[in-house]
C-alpha cells in the first residue's frame, strides 16, 4: 500500500509541475481520482496527505484539496571547508540545554528526539509487561548482554551483511556510551580523532569526555565525508581513530554510497586506524531497502559498530549495542569498569519486541511518517524563511540543516526564538570552531500542528529580522 500511494502522489506531483493542475486550483474529488488511477479511495487520500506533506497541496475544510505550490525550490546548503588541524573539544551550555527540563516546555525543534506519537508506545508497553514477568531474568546482571537480546541483534546484523554471533556484541546504554567505550578502547587522552564536519554534538561531547583532540573533515550535503580530505589528514597527522555516521548523518542527513563505504573501510584499514561507525539512523531510510552499514565491508575487524534504538523505539530506554571487532577485549574491559552491565528489563523487552516481528512492522510505517514530516517542514521553510535560505534534503532520519542568507547569525535566531518559547539548535554546536555561525538544525520528528506551523513562521520572521541587521 505504501508503494502504491507514493506512486499516485508522484504522478499527481508530475501533473502539477506540468501545469495540468495549477496553483490555487482544486483537485478532482477522491472518487474521480480513484477511478482515474485505478486505486482505492483510501490510497488516494494517503497520496493527498503525502503531497500535503511535500508542500504541494493544502486541505480546506469541506472543500477538498487545492494545489499549493512551494514558494520556491529551496537549495541545499554549501559546506564551508574546516581548517584541518587538531583542536581541543569543549562542551557547550547549548548542548546541555538540549537535554534540560526547560527545553521540554518549548516548541521542540532543537533536540533530535522523536515526538512520542512517532514511537511504538503500546507495543513497548506490552513487551515490557511480558519482560517483567520473567522472574529472576529481569533482576540479574546481564554482561555482555541478555542472550535473547544479543541473539536478535546478531540476526538483524547478519541480514545486513555483518555476519556475527551473539558473543561478538556488547549491550550498551545507548549509542553514546558505545562511542565512548570505543574511544576509550583505542585511544589515550590527548590523541587526535577525525570526525565529519558538521558533526553531531553528542560525538563532540564524547571526545571531550575522553580528553581527545579533533580534526574536522569536510562533509558534502549530497556525498558525505570527503574521503580525499580524510586521506590528507591521515597523511599529515597521527590520527588514532575516525568517527563517521555513514547512514543519514546528523545534521546533514546524507548517506554514503556502498562504494564510498567500502573505500572508507579500506582506507582506514590500510592506515591502521580504527573506524568507529555510528549507525543510529540506519533503520530510517525514506526509500528503498535499509542501507548496509560500513561494517558490512569490514574484513579485518577494524570497524567498531555502534547503534541504538533511541531514534526508533524509545530514547528513554537508553538501549544500544556495539560490535567492537578486534577491539572486543578493550571495549569489554571499559564497559565493566564504567557500569558493569546494561539494565536487564529493557533488553528483555526489546528482544521480545524484535522476536515477535513488531519492530519491522513498526518501521514500515515510521519511515513514511518521518519522510512526510520532514518534507512538510522543508516546504514550510521554503515558504516562510527569507530568500536565499538553503535546506538539506536528507535521505533518512528526521533532522534538517539550514543555512541562513547573508551570513545571518543562526545563534542570534536561536537566542531570540528561545525567548519566544521556540527551541532550535544553532550551527555553532556542530563544530569545535564556531564555523557554522549562519546555520541552524531543526528537528522534523513532530506531528504537524498549528503550534509547529506558527513556530516555523516565527522562525522565518526572526531570520529575516536578523538578516536585515547583519
Short mmCIF file of C-alpha atoms in Angstrom, two decimals:
data_model
loop_
_atom_site.label_atom_id
_atom_site.label_comp_id
_atom_site.label_asym_id
_atom_site.label_seq_id
_atom_site.Cartn_x
_atom_site.Cartn_y
_atom_site.Cartn_z
CA UNK A 1 0.00 0.00 0.00
CA UNK A 2 2.81 2.42 0.89
CA UNK A 3 4.44 1.95 -2.53
CA UNK A 4 1.12 2.39 -4.32
CA UNK A 5 0.11 5.69 -2.72
CA UNK A 6 3.61 7.08 -3.19
CA UNK A 7 3.28 6.21 -6.89
CA UNK A 8 -0.05 8.06 -7.12
CA UNK A 9 1.46 11.03 -5.25
CA UNK A 10 4.40 11.13 -7.67
CA UNK A 11 2.07 11.07 -10.68
CA UNK A 12 -0.07 13.87 -9.29
CA UNK A 13 3.06 15.89 -8.50
CA UNK A 14 4.19 15.47 -12.12
CA UNK A 15 0.80 16.70 -13.35
CA UNK A 16 1.12 19.74 -11.10
CA UNK A 17 4.61 20.50 -12.41
CA UNK A 18 3.34 20.16 -15.99
CA UNK A 19 0.56 22.66 -15.31
CA UNK A 20 -2.33 20.24 -15.63
CA UNK A 21 -3.36 21.33 -12.15
CA UNK A 22 -2.34 24.93 -11.46
CA UNK A 23 -1.52 26.75 -8.27
CA UNK A 24 -4.72 27.51 -6.36
CA UNK A 25 -6.91 25.09 -8.33
CA UNK A 26 -8.96 22.39 -6.66
CA UNK A 27 -8.04 18.80 -7.44
CA UNK A 28 -10.77 16.48 -8.73
CA UNK A 29 -12.64 14.60 -5.99
CA UNK A 30 -11.20 11.46 -4.47
CA UNK A 31 -13.73 9.23 -6.24
CA UNK A 32 -12.78 10.71 -9.61
CA UNK A 33 -9.10 10.20 -8.93
CA UNK A 34 -9.77 6.72 -7.58
CA UNK A 35 -11.29 5.74 -10.93
CA UNK A 36 -8.62 7.63 -12.88
CA UNK A 37 -5.71 5.83 -11.22
CA UNK A 38 -7.49 2.53 -10.64
CA UNK A 39 -6.86 2.55 -6.90
CA UNK A 40 -8.95 2.68 -3.74
CA UNK A 41 -10.24 5.91 -2.20
CA UNK A 42 -8.02 5.33 0.87
CA UNK A 43 -4.97 5.16 -1.41
CA UNK A 44 -5.92 8.50 -2.99
CA UNK A 45 -6.36 10.06 0.45
CA UNK A 46 -2.92 8.80 1.51
CA UNK A 47 -1.46 10.24 -1.70
CA UNK A 48 -3.09 13.59 -0.90
CA UNK A 49 -1.61 13.55 2.59
CA UNK A 50 1.82 12.76 1.14
CA UNK A 51 1.59 15.69 -1.29
CA UNK A 52 0.38 17.92 1.51
CA UNK A 53 3.47 16.96 3.49
CA UNK A 54 5.66 17.76 0.48
CA UNK A 55 4.05 21.19 0.28
CA UNK A 56 2.08 20.73 -2.97
CA UNK A 57 -1.46 20.57 -1.61
CA UNK A 58 -3.50 22.30 1.05
CA UNK A 59 -6.66 20.83 2.55
CA UNK A 60 -9.61 23.15 3.02
CA UNK A 61 -12.38 22.01 5.32
CA UNK A 62 -15.42 20.72 3.38
CA UNK A 63 -13.88 21.94 0.11
CA UNK A 64 -11.26 19.33 -0.73
CA UNK A 65 -7.59 19.63 -1.69
CA UNK A 66 -6.14 22.60 -3.54
CA UNK A 67 -2.80 22.95 -5.32
CA UNK A 68 -0.47 25.00 -3.17
CA UNK A 69 2.95 25.21 -4.78
CA UNK A 70 6.02 25.83 -2.64
CA UNK A 71 7.17 29.42 -2.93
CA UNK A 72 10.49 28.27 -4.34
CA UNK A 73 12.72 25.27 -4.68
CA UNK A 74 14.96 25.53 -1.65
CA UNK A 75 18.62 24.82 -2.46
CA UNK A 76 20.90 22.55 -0.46
CA UNK A 77 23.43 24.34 1.79
CA UNK A 78 27.06 24.79 0.87
CA UNK A 79 29.57 23.35 3.29
CA UNK A 80 32.41 25.63 4.40
CA UNK A 81 35.78 23.88 4.48
CA UNK A 82 37.00 23.45 8.04
CA UNK A 83 40.63 24.10 8.87
CA UNK A 84 42.16 20.64 9.06
CA UNK A 85 44.20 20.81 12.23
CA UNK A 86 43.79 19.34 15.71
CA UNK A 87 41.62 21.26 18.15
CA UNK A 88 40.56 20.60 21.74
CA UNK A 89 36.91 19.81 22.33
CA UNK A 90 34.88 21.70 24.92
CA UNK A 91 31.26 21.12 25.92
CA UNK A 92 28.85 24.00 25.43
CA UNK A 93 25.96 25.18 27.54
CA UNK A 94 23.78 24.95 24.41
CA UNK A 95 24.47 21.22 24.14
CA UNK A 96 23.43 20.64 27.74
CA UNK A 97 20.35 22.81 27.20
CA UNK A 98 19.08 20.38 24.57
CA UNK A 99 18.53 17.82 27.34
CA UNK A 100 17.21 20.15 30.03
CA UNK A 101 13.76 20.11 31.57
CA UNK A 102 13.28 23.72 30.43
CA UNK A 103 13.70 22.63 26.79
CA UNK A 104 10.74 20.26 27.13
CA UNK A 105 8.42 23.21 27.69
CA UNK A 106 9.47 24.89 24.43
CA UNK A 107 8.37 24.09 20.88
CA UNK A 108 10.65 21.07 20.35
CA UNK A 109 12.64 21.91 17.23
CA UNK A 110 16.07 21.70 18.86
CA UNK A 111 16.95 18.25 20.17
CA UNK A 112 16.99 15.36 17.68
CA UNK A 113 14.37 13.43 19.64
CA UNK A 114 11.24 11.94 18.04
CA UNK A 115 7.87 13.04 19.35
CA UNK A 116 6.13 10.28 21.38
CA UNK A 117 3.48 9.99 18.66
CA UNK A 118 6.16 8.58 16.34
CA UNK A 119 7.13 5.80 18.77
CA UNK A 120 5.58 2.32 19.26
CA UNK A 121 4.33 3.12 22.76
CA UNK A 122 1.65 0.43 23.05
CA UNK A 123 3.88 -2.32 21.69
CA UNK A 124 6.74 -1.44 24.04
CA UNK A 125 4.35 -1.31 26.99
CA UNK A 126 3.18 -4.82 26.15
CA UNK A 127 6.73 -6.09 25.65
CA UNK A 128 7.81 -4.55 28.96
CA UNK A 129 4.92 -6.21 30.82
CA UNK A 130 5.97 -9.53 29.27
CA UNK A 131 9.59 -8.93 30.30
CA UNK A 132 8.64 -8.03 33.88
CA UNK A 133 7.05 -11.47 34.26
CA UNK A 134 10.27 -13.34 33.51
CA UNK A 135 11.24 -13.64 37.17
CA UNK A 136 14.91 -13.61 38.08
CA UNK A 137 15.81 -12.92 34.46
CA UNK A 138 14.79 -9.30 35.00
CA UNK A 139 16.91 -8.88 38.14
CA UNK A 140 20.35 -10.36 37.45
CA UNK A 141 23.38 -8.73 35.86
CA UNK A 142 23.45 -9.02 32.09
CA UNK A 143 27.04 -8.73 30.87
CA UNK A 144 27.80 -8.65 27.97
CA UNK A 145 24.02 -8.62 27.44
CA UNK A 146 20.87 -10.71 27.66
CA UNK A 147 21.20 -13.72 25.32
CA UNK A 148 17.73 -13.17 23.81
CA UNK A 149 18.56 -9.53 23.02
CA UNK A 150 22.01 -10.28 21.59
CA UNK A 151 20.61 -13.14 19.51
CA UNK A 152 18.05 -10.86 17.84
CA UNK A 153 20.72 -8.27 17.16
CA UNK A 154 23.01 -10.89 15.63
CA UNK A 155 20.21 -12.00 13.30
CA UNK A 156 19.48 -8.44 12.20
CA UNK A 157 23.14 -7.57 11.64
CA UNK A 158 23.76 -10.77 9.69
CA UNK A 159 20.85 -9.86 7.39
CA UNK A 160 22.67 -6.56 6.69
CA UNK A 161 25.88 -8.31 5.70
CA UNK A 162 27.56 -8.14 9.11
CA UNK A 163 27.95 -11.82 9.96
CA UNK A 164 28.30 -12.01 13.75
CA UNK A 165 27.29 -14.20 16.66
CA UNK A 166 25.79 -13.01 19.97
CA UNK A 167 29.28 -13.33 21.51
CA UNK A 168 30.51 -10.56 19.17
CA UNK A 169 28.07 -7.97 20.59
CA UNK A 170 28.05 -5.80 23.72
CA UNK A 171 24.82 -4.31 25.06
CA UNK A 172 25.24 -0.62 25.95
CA UNK A 173 23.31 2.28 27.45
CA UNK A 174 22.55 3.87 24.10
CA UNK A 175 24.88 4.65 21.20
CA UNK A 176 26.53 7.45 23.19
CA UNK A 177 28.01 5.00 25.67
CA UNK A 178 29.03 2.69 22.83
CA UNK A 179 31.01 5.53 21.20
CA UNK A 180 32.69 6.47 24.49
CA UNK A 181 33.62 2.83 25.16
CA UNK A 182 35.03 2.56 21.63
CA UNK A 183 37.11 5.70 22.06
CA UNK A 184 38.48 4.57 25.41
CA UNK A 185 39.37 1.18 23.93
CA UNK A 186 41.51 2.60 21.10
CA UNK A 187 42.83 6.00 22.24
CA UNK A 188 44.65 7.76 25.05
CA UNK A 189 43.88 11.28 26.38
CA UNK A 190 45.40 13.88 24.08
CA UNK A 191 45.14 11.72 20.94
CA UNK A 192 43.69 13.06 17.69
CA UNK A 193 40.42 11.75 16.25
CA UNK A 194 38.94 12.61 12.84
CA UNK A 195 35.23 13.46 12.60
CA UNK A 196 32.81 14.68 9.97
CA UNK A 197 32.14 18.40 9.81
CA UNK A 198 29.46 19.40 10.69
CA UNK A 199 29.41 16.77 13.42
CA UNK A 200 26.72 15.60 15.84
CA UNK A 201 27.27 17.41 19.18
CA UNK A 202 27.00 14.13 21.08
CA UNK A 203 30.09 12.86 19.26
CA UNK A 204 32.00 16.04 20.11
CA UNK A 205 30.88 15.66 23.73
CA UNK A 206 32.11 12.04 23.78
CA UNK A 207 35.50 13.21 22.53
CA UNK A 208 35.67 15.78 25.30
CA UNK A 209 34.75 13.22 27.96
CA UNK A 210 37.65 11.03 26.87
CA UNK A 211 40.04 14.03 26.66
CA UNK A 212 40.77 13.91 22.94
CA UNK A 213 41.55 16.42 20.21
CA UNK A 214 39.62 16.53 16.95
CA UNK A 215 40.30 17.10 13.26
CA UNK A 216 37.20 18.05 11.29
CA UNK A 217 36.87 16.60 7.79
CA UNK A 218 34.63 18.45 5.27
CA UNK A 219 31.30 16.73 4.63
CA UNK A 220 29.27 17.38 1.49
CA UNK A 221 25.47 17.51 1.89
CA UNK A 222 24.97 15.15 -1.06
CA UNK A 223 28.10 12.98 -0.99
CA UNK A 224 29.10 12.72 2.66
CA UNK A 225 32.52 12.88 4.24
CA UNK A 226 35.35 13.90 1.89
CA UNK A 227 37.47 10.78 1.52
CA UNK A 228 40.19 12.86 -0.13
CA UNK A 229 40.21 15.26 2.82
CA UNK A 230 40.36 12.34 5.24
CA UNK A 231 43.29 10.79 3.36
CA UNK A 232 45.22 14.06 3.53
CA UNK A 233 44.55 14.28 7.27
CA UNK A 234 45.76 10.70 7.77
CA UNK A 235 48.98 11.53 5.95
CA UNK A 236 49.56 14.73 7.90
CA UNK A 237 48.54 13.89 11.47
CA UNK A 238 48.88 10.93 13.86
CA UNK A 239 45.15 10.15 13.87
CA UNK A 240 44.21 7.37 16.29
CA UNK A 241 40.55 6.88 15.30
CA UNK A 242 37.85 8.19 12.96
CA UNK A 243 34.12 8.52 13.76
CA UNK A 244 31.57 8.58 10.94
CA UNK A 245 27.79 8.39 10.56
CA UNK A 246 27.55 6.76 7.10
CA UNK A 247 23.75 6.44 7.01
CA UNK A 248 21.66 9.63 7.27
CA UNK A 249 24.21 11.62 9.23
CA UNK A 250 23.17 14.20 11.80
CA UNK A 251 22.80 17.10 10.95
CA UNK A 252 23.18 16.82 7.15
CA UNK A 253 21.16 13.64 6.55
CA UNK A 254 23.47 12.32 3.82
CA UNK A 255 24.11 8.63 3.12
CA UNK A 256 27.41 7.32 1.78
CA UNK A 257 27.20 5.08 -1.27
CA UNK A 258 28.27 1.47 -0.83
CA UNK A 259 31.35 2.18 -2.95
CA UNK A 260 32.37 5.03 -0.67
CA UNK A 261 31.67 2.95 2.43
CA UNK A 262 34.00 0.28 1.04
CA UNK A 263 36.64 2.89 0.18
CA UNK A 264 36.38 4.38 3.67
CA UNK A 265 36.76 1.00 5.38
CA UNK A 266 39.72 0.03 3.18
CA UNK A 267 41.39 3.41 3.71
CA UNK A 268 41.20 3.19 7.48
CA UNK A 269 42.33 -0.43 7.46
CA UNK A 270 45.35 0.41 5.30
CA UNK A 271 46.25 3.25 7.68
CA UNK A 272 45.86 1.02 10.73
CA UNK A 273 43.35 3.47 12.23
CA UNK A 274 40.14 2.16 13.88
CA UNK A 275 36.89 3.30 12.26
CA UNK A 276 34.04 3.94 14.72
CA UNK A 277 30.69 3.77 12.96
CA UNK A 278 27.58 5.40 14.43
CA UNK A 279 24.60 3.83 12.62
CA UNK A 280 21.83 5.16 14.82
CA UNK A 281 19.72 6.42 11.87
CA UNK A 282 20.35 3.43 9.60
CA UNK A 283 16.87 1.97 10.17
CA UNK A 284 15.14 5.15 8.94
CA UNK A 285 15.66 5.45 5.16
CA UNK A 286 12.93 7.28 3.27
CA UNK A 287 13.04 4.97 0.26
CA UNK A 288 14.27 1.54 -0.71
CA UNK A 289 15.89 -1.10 1.41
CA UNK A 290 17.65 -0.49 4.67
CA UNK A 291 21.18 0.66 3.70
CA UNK A 292 24.10 -1.50 4.67
CA UNK A 293 26.45 -0.24 7.36
CA UNK A 294 30.14 0.36 6.68
CA UNK A 295 30.76 -2.61 8.97
CA UNK A 296 29.40 -4.86 6.19
CA UNK A 297 32.60 -4.14 4.21
CA UNK A 298 34.94 -4.81 7.13
CA UNK A 299 37.16 -7.85 6.54
CA UNK A 300 39.64 -7.40 9.40
CA UNK A 301 37.54 -6.35 12.42
CA UNK A 302 38.85 -2.76 12.24
CA UNK A 303 35.35 -1.20 12.27
CA UNK A 304 33.70 -0.68 15.67
CA UNK A 305 29.98 -0.61 15.01
CA UNK A 306 27.73 1.41 17.38
CA UNK A 307 23.96 1.87 17.31
CA UNK A 308 20.85 2.08 19.47
CA UNK A 309 17.06 2.15 19.44
CA UNK A 310 16.87 5.74 20.75
CA UNK A 311 15.64 7.19 17.43
CA UNK A 312 13.17 4.42 16.64
CA UNK A 313 11.78 2.60 19.70
CA UNK A 314 12.45 4.94 22.62
CA UNK A 315 15.08 7.48 23.69
CA UNK A 316 14.23 6.79 27.34
CA UNK A 317 15.07 3.07 27.28
CA UNK A 318 18.75 4.00 26.78
CA UNK A 319 19.37 0.75 24.96
CA UNK A 320 22.06 0.29 22.34
CA UNK A 321 24.80 -2.08 21.30
CA UNK A 322 28.25 -2.26 19.77
CA UNK A 323 30.24 -4.74 17.70
CA UNK A 324 33.84 -3.98 18.64
CA UNK A 325 35.51 -6.40 16.22
CA UNK A 326 39.18 -6.87 17.03
CA UNK A 327 38.82 -4.37 19.89
CA UNK A 328 36.38 -6.51 21.90
CA UNK A 329 38.75 -7.07 24.81
CA UNK A 330 39.35 -3.35 25.36
CA UNK A 331 35.69 -2.40 24.91
CA UNK A 332 34.54 -5.14 27.29
CA UNK A 333 37.01 -4.02 29.92
CA UNK A 334 35.87 -0.40 29.61
CA UNK A 335 32.22 -1.46 29.92
CA UNK A 336 32.89 -3.39 33.14
CA UNK A 337 34.92 -0.51 34.58
CA UNK A 338 32.24 2.02 33.58
CA UNK A 339 28.99 0.46 34.85
CA UNK A 340 29.39 -3.32 34.71
CA UNK A 341 26.26 -4.05 32.66
CA UNK A 342 23.23 -2.65 30.88
CA UNK A 343 19.84 -2.99 32.59
CA UNK A 344 18.16 -6.36 32.03
CA UNK A 345 14.50 -5.32 31.76
CA UNK A 346 14.77 -3.17 28.61
CA UNK A 347 16.95 -5.80 26.94
CA UNK A 348 14.34 -8.49 27.57
CA UNK A 349 11.52 -6.22 26.39
CA UNK A 350 13.21 -5.11 23.18
CA UNK A 351 14.47 -8.62 22.47
CA UNK A 352 10.88 -9.86 22.71
CA UNK A 353 9.62 -6.99 20.52
CA UNK A 354 12.17 -7.89 17.84
CA UNK A 355 11.49 -11.61 18.03
CA UNK A 356 7.73 -11.13 17.58
CA UNK A 357 8.27 -9.07 14.41
CA UNK A 358 6.82 -5.90 15.93
CA UNK A 359 9.86 -3.78 15.15
CA UNK A 360 9.82 -4.43 11.41
CA UNK A 361 6.08 -3.80 11.22
CA UNK A 362 6.55 -0.53 13.09
CA UNK A 363 9.43 0.59 10.82
CA UNK A 364 7.34 0.26 7.67
CA UNK A 365 5.03 2.97 8.98
CA UNK A 366 7.64 5.03 10.81
CA UNK A 367 9.84 5.56 7.75
CA UNK A 368 6.97 7.02 5.78
CA UNK A 369 5.89 9.23 8.67
CA UNK A 370 9.38 10.63 9.14
CA UNK A 371 9.67 11.36 5.44
CA UNK A 372 6.31 13.13 5.35
CA UNK A 373 7.15 15.15 8.48
CA UNK A 374 10.50 16.38 7.14
CA UNK A 375 9.05 17.06 3.67
CA UNK A 376 6.31 19.16 5.23
CA UNK A 377 8.78 21.12 7.34
CA UNK A 378 11.11 21.66 4.40
CA UNK A 379 8.22 23.01 2.33
CA UNK A 380 7.20 25.33 5.18
CA UNK A 381 10.76 26.64 5.45
CA UNK A 382 10.65 27.40 1.71
CA UNK A 383 7.51 29.47 2.26
CA UNK A 384 8.40 31.24 5.49
CA UNK A 385 12.16 31.83 5.54
CA UNK A 386 13.90 34.65 3.64
CA UNK A 387 15.01 34.27 0.04
CA UNK A 388 18.43 32.66 -0.10
CA UNK A 389 17.83 30.20 2.72
CA UNK A 390 19.21 26.74 1.90
CA UNK A 391 17.95 23.47 3.44
CA UNK A 392 19.32 19.94 3.35
CA UNK A 393 17.44 17.13 1.57
CA UNK A 394 18.03 14.19 3.92
CA UNK A 395 17.82 10.62 2.68
CA UNK A 396 16.61 9.39 6.05
CA UNK A 397 16.36 10.28 9.72
CA UNK A 398 14.43 13.39 10.72
CA UNK A 399 16.65 16.47 11.03
CA UNK A 400 17.05 19.43 8.66
CA UNK A 401 20.20 21.55 8.28
CA UNK A 402 19.53 25.18 7.33
CA UNK A 403 21.92 27.83 6.01
CA UNK A 404 20.64 31.36 6.50
CA UNK A 405 21.21 34.04 3.82
CA UNK A 406 23.63 36.97 4.01
CA UNK A 407 25.68 35.35 6.79
CA UNK A 408 22.84 35.94 9.24
CA UNK A 409 23.64 34.59 12.70
CA UNK A 410 21.99 31.29 13.47
CA UNK A 411 22.89 31.77 17.10
CA UNK A 412 21.01 35.08 17.18
CA UNK A 413 17.93 33.41 15.68
CA UNK A 414 18.30 30.63 18.28
CA UNK A 415 18.55 33.19 21.11
CA UNK A 416 15.57 35.27 20.00
CA UNK A 417 13.45 32.18 19.31
CA UNK A 418 14.23 30.72 22.71
CA UNK A 419 12.93 33.91 24.34
CA UNK A 420 9.65 33.28 22.49
CA UNK A 421 9.39 29.64 23.55
CA UNK A 422 10.85 28.02 20.42
CA UNK A 423 13.88 25.76 20.71
CA UNK A 424 16.34 25.21 17.86
CA UNK A 425 19.94 24.01 17.57
CA UNK A 426 22.38 26.72 16.40
CA UNK A 427 25.03 25.71 13.91
CA UNK A 428 27.98 26.56 16.13
CA UNK A 429 27.14 23.48 18.25
CA UNK A 430 28.21 21.22 15.38
CA UNK A 431 31.87 22.21 15.28
CA UNK A 432 34.75 22.95 17.62
CA UNK A 433 35.47 26.31 15.97
CA UNK A 434 32.07 28.06 15.58
CA UNK A 435 32.37 27.83 11.79
CA UNK A 436 28.66 27.20 11.22
CA UNK A 437 27.52 30.53 12.62
CA UNK A 438 24.94 31.05 9.85
CA UNK A 439 23.34 27.60 10.25
CA UNK A 440 20.50 26.04 12.25
CA UNK A 441 19.39 22.45 12.73
CA UNK A 442 15.68 21.72 13.13
CA UNK A 443 14.04 18.55 14.40
CA UNK A 444 11.41 17.34 11.95
CA UNK A 445 10.09 14.46 14.06
CA UNK A 446 6.94 16.22 15.23
CA UNK A 447 3.32 15.73 14.15
CA UNK A 448 2.29 18.76 12.14
CA UNK A 449 0.13 21.15 14.13
CA UNK A 450 -0.76 24.82 14.39
CA UNK A 451 1.90 25.11 17.09
CA UNK A 452 4.64 23.77 14.82
CA UNK A 453 3.46 25.76 11.80
CA UNK A 454 3.36 29.02 13.78
CA UNK A 455 6.82 28.26 15.17
CA UNK A 456 8.22 27.89 11.64
CA UNK A 457 6.50 31.12 10.60
CA UNK A 458 8.02 32.91 13.58
CA UNK A 459 11.47 31.47 12.94
CA UNK A 460 11.25 32.70 9.36
CA UNK A 461 10.33 36.18 10.57
CA UNK A 462 13.23 36.18 13.03
CA UNK A 463 15.60 35.02 10.29
CA UNK A 464 14.51 37.94 8.10
CA UNK A 465 14.97 40.31 11.02
CA UNK A 466 18.47 39.05 11.79
CA UNK A 467 19.45 39.05 8.11
CA UNK A 468 18.45 42.73 7.81
CA UNK A 469 20.54 43.60 10.84
CA UNK A 470 23.62 41.77 9.58
#
